[in-house]
Every structure is written in C-alpha cells, then in structure tokens.
CSV table of C-alpha atoms in Angstrom, one decimal:
chain,number,residue,atom,x,y,z
A,1,MET,CA,133.7,83.8,114.9
A,2,GLY,CA,132.4,85.2,111.6
A,3,GLN,CA,133.3,83.7,108.3
A,4,ASP,CA,136.9,83.9,107.2
A,5,GLY,CA,138.0,85.0,110.7
A,6,GLY,CA,135.3,87.6,111.0
A,7,VAL,CA,134.2,89.4,114.1
A,8,LEU,CA,132.9,87.5,117.2
A,9,LEU,CA,129.4,89.1,116.9
A,10,SER,CA,127.9,89.5,113.4
A,11,ILE,CA,124.6,89.0,111.5
A,12,PRO,CA,124.6,85.7,109.6
A,13,SER,CA,123.1,85.6,106.1
A,14,PRO,CA,120.4,82.9,105.5
A,15,ASP,CA,121.6,79.7,103.8
A,16,ILE,CA,118.5,79.5,101.7
A,17,ARG,CA,117.2,81.7,98.9
A,18,SER,CA,114.4,79.5,97.6
A,19,PHE,CA,112.7,76.2,98.1
A,20,SER,CA,110.7,73.8,96.0
A,21,LEU,CA,107.0,72.7,96.2
A,22,GLY,CA,106.7,69.9,93.6
A,23,PRO,CA,107.7,71.4,90.3
A,24,LEU,CA,107.5,75.0,91.5
A,25,THR,CA,110.5,76.9,92.8
A,26,ILE,CA,109.5,79.5,95.4
A,27,HIS,CA,111.9,82.4,95.8
A,28,ILE,CA,111.9,83.9,99.3
A,29,TYR,CA,112.7,87.3,97.8
A,30,ALA,CA,109.3,87.1,96.0
A,31,LEU,CA,107.6,86.1,99.3
A,32,CYS,CA,109.0,89.1,101.1
A,33,LEU,CA,107.7,91.4,98.3
A,34,MET,CA,104.3,89.8,98.5
A,35,ALA,CA,104.2,90.1,102.3
A,36,GLY,CA,105.0,93.8,102.0
A,37,MET,CA,102.2,94.2,99.4
A,38,ALA,CA,99.7,92.5,101.7
A,39,ALA,CA,100.7,94.8,104.6
A,40,ALA,CA,100.3,97.9,102.5
A,41,TRP,CA,97.0,96.7,101.1
A,42,TRP,CA,95.6,95.9,104.6
A,43,ILE,CA,96.7,99.2,106.2
A,44,GLY,CA,95.7,101.3,103.2
A,45,SER,CA,92.3,99.7,102.8
A,46,ARG,CA,91.4,100.2,106.5
A,47,ARG,CA,92.5,103.9,106.2
A,48,TRP,CA,90.6,104.4,103.0
A,49,VAL,CA,87.3,103.0,104.4
A,50,ALA,CA,87.7,104.9,107.7
A,51,ARG,CA,87.8,108.1,105.6
A,52,GLY,CA,84.5,107.2,103.9
A,53,GLY,CA,85.8,105.4,100.8
A,54,ARG,CA,84.4,102.2,99.4
A,55,PRO,CA,86.6,99.1,99.7
A,56,GLU,CA,86.0,98.1,96.1
A,57,THR,CA,87.3,101.4,94.9
A,58,PHE,CA,90.5,101.0,96.9
A,59,GLU,CA,90.9,97.4,95.7
A,60,THR,CA,90.6,98.5,92.0
A,61,ILE,CA,93.1,101.3,92.3
A,62,ALA,CA,95.6,99.3,94.4
A,63,LEU,CA,95.5,96.3,92.0
A,64,TRP,CA,96.3,98.4,88.9
A,65,SER,CA,98.9,100.3,90.8
A,66,ILE,CA,100.7,97.1,91.9
A,67,LEU,CA,100.6,95.6,88.4
A,68,ILE,CA,101.8,98.7,86.6
A,69,GLY,CA,104.3,99.4,89.4
A,70,ILE,CA,105.9,96.0,89.0
A,71,VAL,CA,106.4,96.6,85.3
A,72,PHE,CA,107.9,100.1,85.8
A,73,ALA,CA,110.1,98.8,88.7
A,74,ARG,CA,111.7,96.2,86.4
A,75,ILE,CA,112.1,98.8,83.5
A,76,TYR,CA,113.8,101.3,85.9
A,77,HIS,CA,116.2,98.6,87.2
A,78,VAL,CA,117.2,97.4,83.8
A,79,LEU,CA,117.7,101.0,82.6
A,80,THR,CA,120.0,101.8,85.6
A,81,HIS,CA,121.9,98.4,85.3
A,82,TRP,CA,122.0,98.2,81.5
A,83,GLY,CA,125.4,96.5,81.5
A,84,ASP,CA,124.1,93.5,83.5
A,85,TYR,CA,121.7,92.5,80.7
A,86,PHE,CA,123.1,93.8,77.4
A,87,GLY,CA,126.5,93.6,75.9
A,88,PRO,CA,129.2,91.0,75.3
A,89,GLY,CA,128.5,87.7,77.2
A,90,ARG,CA,125.2,88.9,78.5
A,91,ASN,CA,121.8,87.3,77.9
A,92,PRO,CA,119.3,90.0,77.0
A,93,TRP,CA,116.3,87.7,77.9
A,94,SER,CA,117.5,87.8,81.5
A,95,ALA,CA,116.1,91.3,81.6
A,96,LEU,CA,112.7,89.6,82.0
A,97,TYR,CA,113.8,87.2,84.8
A,98,ILE,CA,112.2,89.3,87.6
A,99,TRP,CA,112.2,86.3,89.9
A,100,GLU,CA,116.0,86.5,90.1
A,101,GLY,CA,115.8,89.9,91.8
A,102,GLY,CA,116.3,93.3,90.5
A,103,ILE,CA,113.3,95.6,90.8
A,104,ALA,CA,113.6,99.3,91.6
A,105,ILE,CA,111.4,100.9,94.2
A,106,PHE,CA,111.6,104.3,92.5
A,107,GLY,CA,110.3,102.7,89.3
A,108,SER,CA,107.4,101.1,91.1
A,109,LEU,CA,106.5,104.5,92.6
A,110,ILE,CA,106.5,106.1,89.2
A,111,GLY,CA,104.4,103.4,87.6
A,112,GLY,CA,102.1,102.9,90.6
A,113,ALA,CA,101.5,106.7,91.0
A,114,LEU,CA,100.7,107.0,87.3
A,115,ALA,CA,98.3,104.1,87.4
A,116,ALA,CA,96.6,105.3,90.6
A,117,PHE,CA,96.1,108.8,89.1
A,118,LEU,CA,94.4,107.5,86.0
A,119,VAL,CA,92.2,105.0,87.9
A,120,CYS,CA,91.2,107.6,90.5
A,121,ARG,CA,90.0,109.9,87.7
A,122,HIS,CA,88.0,107.1,86.2
A,123,LEU,CA,86.3,106.1,89.4
A,124,GLY,CA,85.7,109.6,90.8
A,125,ALA,CA,88.1,109.2,93.8
A,126,ARG,CA,90.4,111.9,95.1
A,127,TYR,CA,94.0,111.1,94.1
A,128,GLY,CA,95.5,112.8,97.1
A,129,ALA,CA,93.2,111.1,99.5
A,130,PHE,CA,94.1,107.7,98.1
A,131,ALA,CA,97.8,108.5,98.3
A,132,ASP,CA,97.4,109.5,101.9
A,133,ALA,CA,95.6,106.3,102.8
A,134,LEU,CA,98.3,104.2,101.2
A,135,ALA,CA,101.5,106.1,102.3
A,136,PRO,CA,102.0,104.6,105.8
A,137,GLY,CA,101.5,101.1,104.6
A,138,LEU,CA,103.6,101.7,101.5
A,139,ILE,CA,106.7,102.6,103.4
A,140,ILE,CA,106.2,99.8,105.9
A,141,ALA,CA,105.9,97.4,102.9
A,142,GLN,CA,109.2,98.8,101.5
A,143,GLY,CA,110.8,97.9,104.8
A,144,ILE,CA,109.4,94.4,104.8
A,145,GLY,CA,110.6,93.9,101.2
A,146,ARG,CA,114.2,94.6,102.2
A,147,LEU,CA,114.2,91.3,103.9
A,148,GLY,CA,114.4,89.8,100.4
A,149,ASN,CA,117.8,91.4,100.0
A,150,TRP,CA,119.0,89.7,103.1
A,151,PHE,CA,118.0,86.3,101.8
A,152,ASN,CA,119.6,87.1,98.4
A,153,GLN,CA,122.8,88.4,100.0
A,154,GLU,CA,122.7,91.6,97.9
A,155,LEU,CA,122.7,95.4,98.1
A,156,PHE,CA,124.8,95.4,101.3
A,157,GLY,CA,127.2,98.2,102.3
A,158,GLY,CA,130.9,98.5,102.6
A,159,PRO,CA,133.1,96.5,105.1
A,160,ASP,CA,131.9,96.5,108.7
A,161,ASP,CA,133.7,94.6,111.5
A,162,GLY,CA,131.4,95.8,114.2
A,163,PRO,CA,128.6,93.8,116.0
A,164,LEU,CA,126.1,94.6,113.2
A,165,GLY,CA,128.5,93.3,110.5
A,166,LEU,CA,126.6,91.2,108.0
A,167,GLU,CA,128.2,88.0,106.9
A,168,ILE,CA,128.3,87.6,103.1
A,169,ASP,CA,129.3,84.3,101.4
A,170,PRO,CA,132.4,84.6,99.2
A,171,GLN,CA,130.5,84.1,95.9
A,172,TYR,CA,128.3,87.2,96.6
A,173,ARG,CA,131.1,89.6,97.6
A,174,PRO,CA,132.4,92.3,95.2
A,175,ALA,CA,135.7,91.4,93.7
A,176,GLU,CA,137.5,94.3,95.5
A,177,TYR,CA,136.2,92.9,98.9
A,178,ALA,CA,136.8,89.2,98.2
A,179,ASP,CA,138.7,88.8,101.5
A,180,VAL,CA,136.2,90.8,103.6
A,181,ALA,CA,133.8,88.6,105.7
A,182,THR,CA,131.3,91.2,107.0
A,183,PHE,CA,129.6,94.2,105.5
A,184,GLN,CA,127.2,96.9,106.6
A,185,PRO,CA,123.6,95.5,106.7
A,186,THR,CA,121.9,98.2,104.6
A,187,PHE,CA,118.8,96.0,104.4
A,188,LEU,CA,118.5,96.3,108.2
A,189,TYR,CA,119.1,100.1,108.2
A,190,GLU,CA,116.4,100.7,105.5
A,191,MET,CA,114.0,98.2,107.1
A,192,THR,CA,114.2,100.0,110.4
A,193,TRP,CA,114.0,103.4,108.9
A,194,ASN,CA,111.0,102.6,106.8
A,195,ILE,CA,108.9,100.8,109.4
A,196,SER,CA,109.7,103.6,111.9
A,197,GLY,CA,108.7,106.2,109.2
A,198,GLY,CA,105.4,104.4,108.6
A,199,LEU,CA,104.5,104.4,112.3
A,200,LEU,CA,105.4,108.1,112.4
A,201,LEU,CA,103.1,108.9,109.5
A,202,LEU,CA,100.2,107.1,111.2
A,203,TRP,CA,100.8,109.2,114.4
A,204,LEU,CA,101.1,112.5,112.5
A,205,ASP,CA,98.0,111.8,110.5
A,206,ARG,CA,96.0,111.0,113.6
A,207,ARG,CA,97.4,114.0,115.5
A,208,PHE,CA,97.1,116.7,112.9
A,209,LYS,CA,94.3,115.4,110.6
A,210,LEU,CA,96.3,115.7,107.4
A,211,GLY,CA,94.7,115.5,104.0
A,212,TRP,CA,94.8,116.4,100.3
A,213,GLY,CA,98.1,114.5,99.8
A,214,LYS,CA,100.0,115.8,102.7
A,215,VAL,CA,100.7,112.4,104.3
A,216,PHE,CA,102.1,111.2,101.0
A,217,ALA,CA,104.2,114.3,100.8
A,218,LEU,CA,105.7,113.5,104.2
A,219,TYR,CA,106.2,110.0,103.0
A,220,MET,CA,108.3,111.3,100.2
A,221,VAL,CA,110.4,113.3,102.6
A,222,ILE,CA,111.0,110.4,105.0
A,223,TYR,CA,111.7,107.8,102.4
A,224,GLY,CA,113.8,110.1,100.3
A,225,THR,CA,116.0,111.1,103.2
A,226,GLY,CA,116.6,107.6,104.4
A,227,ARG,CA,117.2,106.2,100.9
A,228,PHE,CA,119.7,109.1,100.0
A,229,PHE,CA,122.0,108.2,102.9
A,230,ILE,CA,121.6,104.5,102.8
A,231,GLU,CA,122.1,104.3,99.1
A,232,GLY,CA,125.5,106.0,99.5
A,233,LEU,CA,126.7,103.1,101.7
A,234,ARG,CA,126.0,100.3,99.2
A,235,THR,CA,128.6,98.5,97.2
A,236,ASP,CA,126.6,97.3,94.2
A,237,VAL,CA,127.3,98.7,90.8
A,238,SER,CA,125.4,101.8,89.9
A,239,TYR,CA,125.6,104.5,87.3
A,240,GLN,CA,127.0,107.8,88.7
A,241,LEU,CA,125.8,111.3,88.2
A,242,GLY,CA,128.8,113.3,89.4
A,243,PRO,CA,129.7,112.2,92.9
A,244,LEU,CA,126.3,110.6,93.5
A,245,ARG,CA,124.8,107.3,92.6
A,246,THR,CA,121.7,107.4,90.3
A,247,ASN,CA,119.4,106.4,93.0
A,248,GLN,CA,120.8,109.0,95.4
A,249,VAL,CA,119.9,111.7,92.8
A,250,THR,CA,116.4,110.3,92.5
A,251,ALA,CA,116.1,110.1,96.3
A,252,LEU,CA,117.1,113.7,96.6
A,253,LEU,CA,114.6,114.8,94.0
A,254,VAL,CA,111.9,112.8,95.9
A,255,LEU,CA,112.9,114.4,99.2
A,256,LEU,CA,112.8,118.0,97.8
A,257,GLY,CA,109.7,117.4,95.9
A,258,GLY,CA,107.9,116.1,98.9
A,259,ALA,CA,109.0,119.0,101.1
A,260,LEU,CA,107.8,121.5,98.4
A,261,LEU,CA,104.5,119.6,98.0
A,262,PHE,CA,103.9,119.5,101.8
A,263,VAL,CA,104.5,123.3,102.2
A,264,THR,CA,102.3,124.1,99.2
A,265,LEU,CA,99.4,121.8,100.3
A,266,THR,CA,99.6,123.1,103.8
A,267,ARG,CA,99.1,126.7,102.6
A,268,LEU,CA,96.6,126.0,99.9
A,269,ARG,CA,94.7,123.0,101.2
A,270,PRO,CA,94.5,123.0,105.1
A,271,GLY,CA,92.8,120.3,106.9
A,272,ARG,CA,91.2,117.3,105.2
A,273,GLU,CA,89.0,116.7,102.2
A,274,PRO,CA,85.3,116.9,102.7
A,275,TRP,CA,85.0,113.5,100.9
A,276,VAL,CA,87.4,111.0,99.4
A,277,GLU,CA,85.3,109.6,96.5
A,278,ARG,CA,82.1,110.7,94.9
A,279,ARG,CA,80.2,107.6,95.8
A,280,GLY,CA,81.7,107.2,99.2
A,281,ILE,CA,80.4,108.5,102.6
A,282,GLY,CA,79.8,112.3,102.3
A,283,GLY,CA,80.5,112.2,98.5
A,284,PRO,CA,78.2,114.2,96.2
A,285,ASP,CA,76.9,111.0,94.5
A,286,ALA,CA,76.5,108.9,97.6
A,287,GLU,CA,72.8,109.5,98.2
A,288,ALA,CA,72.0,109.5,94.5
A,289,ASP,CA,73.4,105.9,94.3
A,290,ALA,CA,71.4,104.8,97.3
A,291,ASP,CA,68.1,106.4,96.0
A,292,PRO,CA,67.9,107.3,92.3
A,293,ASP,CA,65.0,109.7,93.0
A,294,VAL,CA,67.1,111.9,95.3
A,295,ASP,CA,68.0,115.2,93.7
A,296,ALA,CA,71.7,115.6,93.5
A,297,ASP,CA,71.4,119.2,94.8
A,298,ALA,CA,70.4,117.7,98.2
A,299,ASP,CA,74.1,116.7,98.8
A,300,SER,CA,75.3,120.3,99.0
A,301,GLY,CA,74.6,120.4,102.8
A,302,VAL,CA,76.9,117.4,103.3
A,303,ASP,CA,79.8,119.1,101.7
A,304,ALA,CA,79.3,122.3,103.7
A,305,ASP,CA,79.4,120.4,107.0
A,306,ALA,CA,82.4,118.4,105.9
A,307,ASP,CA,84.5,121.4,105.1
A,308,THR,CA,84.9,121.9,108.8
A,309,GLY,CA,87.1,118.7,108.8
A,310,THR,CA,84.5,116.8,110.9
A,311,GLY,CA,82.4,115.4,108.1
A,312,GLY,CA,81.9,111.9,107.0
A,313,GLY,CA,84.7,109.5,107.7
A,314,ALA,CA,87.3,112.2,108.6
A,315,THR,CA,89.1,110.2,111.3
A,316,ALA,CA,91.9,108.0,109.8
A,317,ALA,CA,92.4,104.5,111.1
A,318,SER,CA,95.8,103.6,112.3
C-alpha cells in the first residue's frame, strides 16, 4: 500500500535529500545537476571535436555558459516566484540560497546562450555550430537534472492513483492536497521526454547532416513541446498569464521560435558549415597557426571543398 492508504503500486520518493561529509552537507539535487552538466559537456565536446573544432575552444565557451547560465537561472526563478523570497515573513537573503533548490531552466538557457554568443565571437567560433554540438547533450542533461526534483519531492503534478503515482510525504504536499498520497511524477515524464529527445537529435543530425544551428532549433521545438504540456500538470505555485502558467508561455515561445528558426535556416543555410571555428580543422586560420609563413590566401581551396558538406570534420559524433 502507498502512504495514507495509497494505491498498491506507486513510485516511492527517496527518504534522503542530502548527506554529510565531515563539515560539508552534500545536496543530492546539486549532484544531479552536476551529473547532467558532465553529460552535456562530454557529449558536446565529442561532437564539437568531430566537426573539426578544438577541445579548448569548447571548454572555454561551455565554462562561461555554465557560470552565467546558473546566475540567470536563479534570477529567473526568483523573479517568477517573487512571493517566496520577498514580503511579510520572508527572508530576502534566501533568494541566494541556490543549494535549497529553485533554478529555472529557461533562465539558464537565456544566460548560457548569451554567454556562448559573446565567447564564440571572441574566439572566432561559429555560434550555430557550437549550439548544434551542445543541443543533444543539453536536453539529456535537463532530463538527468529532473532526478533532483524527485529527491526534493517537488514540482510534481496533480493527484494520481494509478501505478505511476508518486508518493509524496505530507510535509511536501500542497495544502489543498493534504490528504492525497500519490501525485503525477512529472519529473519522470520530463526525464523520459528529454532523454528520448536527445537521442532523436543525435539520430537526426547523423541522418541528415544538419548544421548552422538547425539541431539547436529542433532542440527548442522538442523541449518546448514537452515542457509546455508537462508544466500544465504541475501543482507548484506559479504566476499566471491568462489561463497559462508563466513557464508554459515561455515554453510556447521557445517552441514557436525553434520551428521558425529551423524553417528559416533550412531555406537559407542548407547542409553544414564548411568549418566550425577559424583555427579548427578546415578553418581559414588553421594553416596559418600551424605555419606562420603560410599565406592566408592558401586556405581558400579548403573552404571551397568544404562547401559541399564533405569538408573537414563534417561527420558528427553520436
């Protein structure tokens, strides 16, 4: 039986949210986020190098994207849950307590995308190519990160007495559902959707040789679609924009923006880029870096060959 007379078959919630190592308290939520970041880094780096990019370039762009993304993720969460941190009886300093949970994926995407754009320009890397290399690992990472919500017993859906009902301890239930034992496991829905979406992106990129940001555009469509519907199932407090939750509106904008971007890039930028960074394989500065005496004009033949889509590093790793 589930808690409080729940259903015979249900998903139990973990009894642990953190553990101690000496004076340190390790939050499992944070470990899930770090595991997701590691997966995205590993997949993205392999794909970037397979396309002809240098690993150090990927590392620099990814590091800045993660750091700025975390800051924006917390800012977005606080802005969309203002009442949790400011007002009578609230501790404003808790807005900084990121280890207690509360970071918004949409905020991390905004901050990370902005940081990646600026660093790509500085390093001479193609922004669309970097986004394409990262996209499959990114959505898989988002799926892994949802395990943290399971350990925290948060962001679940409405009542569910079916076999996938998620057991939630009384202290974590919304007041209006105090007597309900099991809820929809939205963490599992989104984790399954995201990891499946990442595998689909890897297959589509290998099958159709996508480039110029088209993989990332499809990521926006896949992630936006899943998040729009799953967000509508959740019971946590959220600001509303008409009949929709704030994150549903954002997800819809991401979905539509991704669809428009994919159609536009497919028409204007077919195939893949001839090179992904100026100093990478096939890039206009690659030979000049290797031999300072080489005239830069000698690289023009590389670009001409690469325009066919078979040039340096065109095959993406999966």
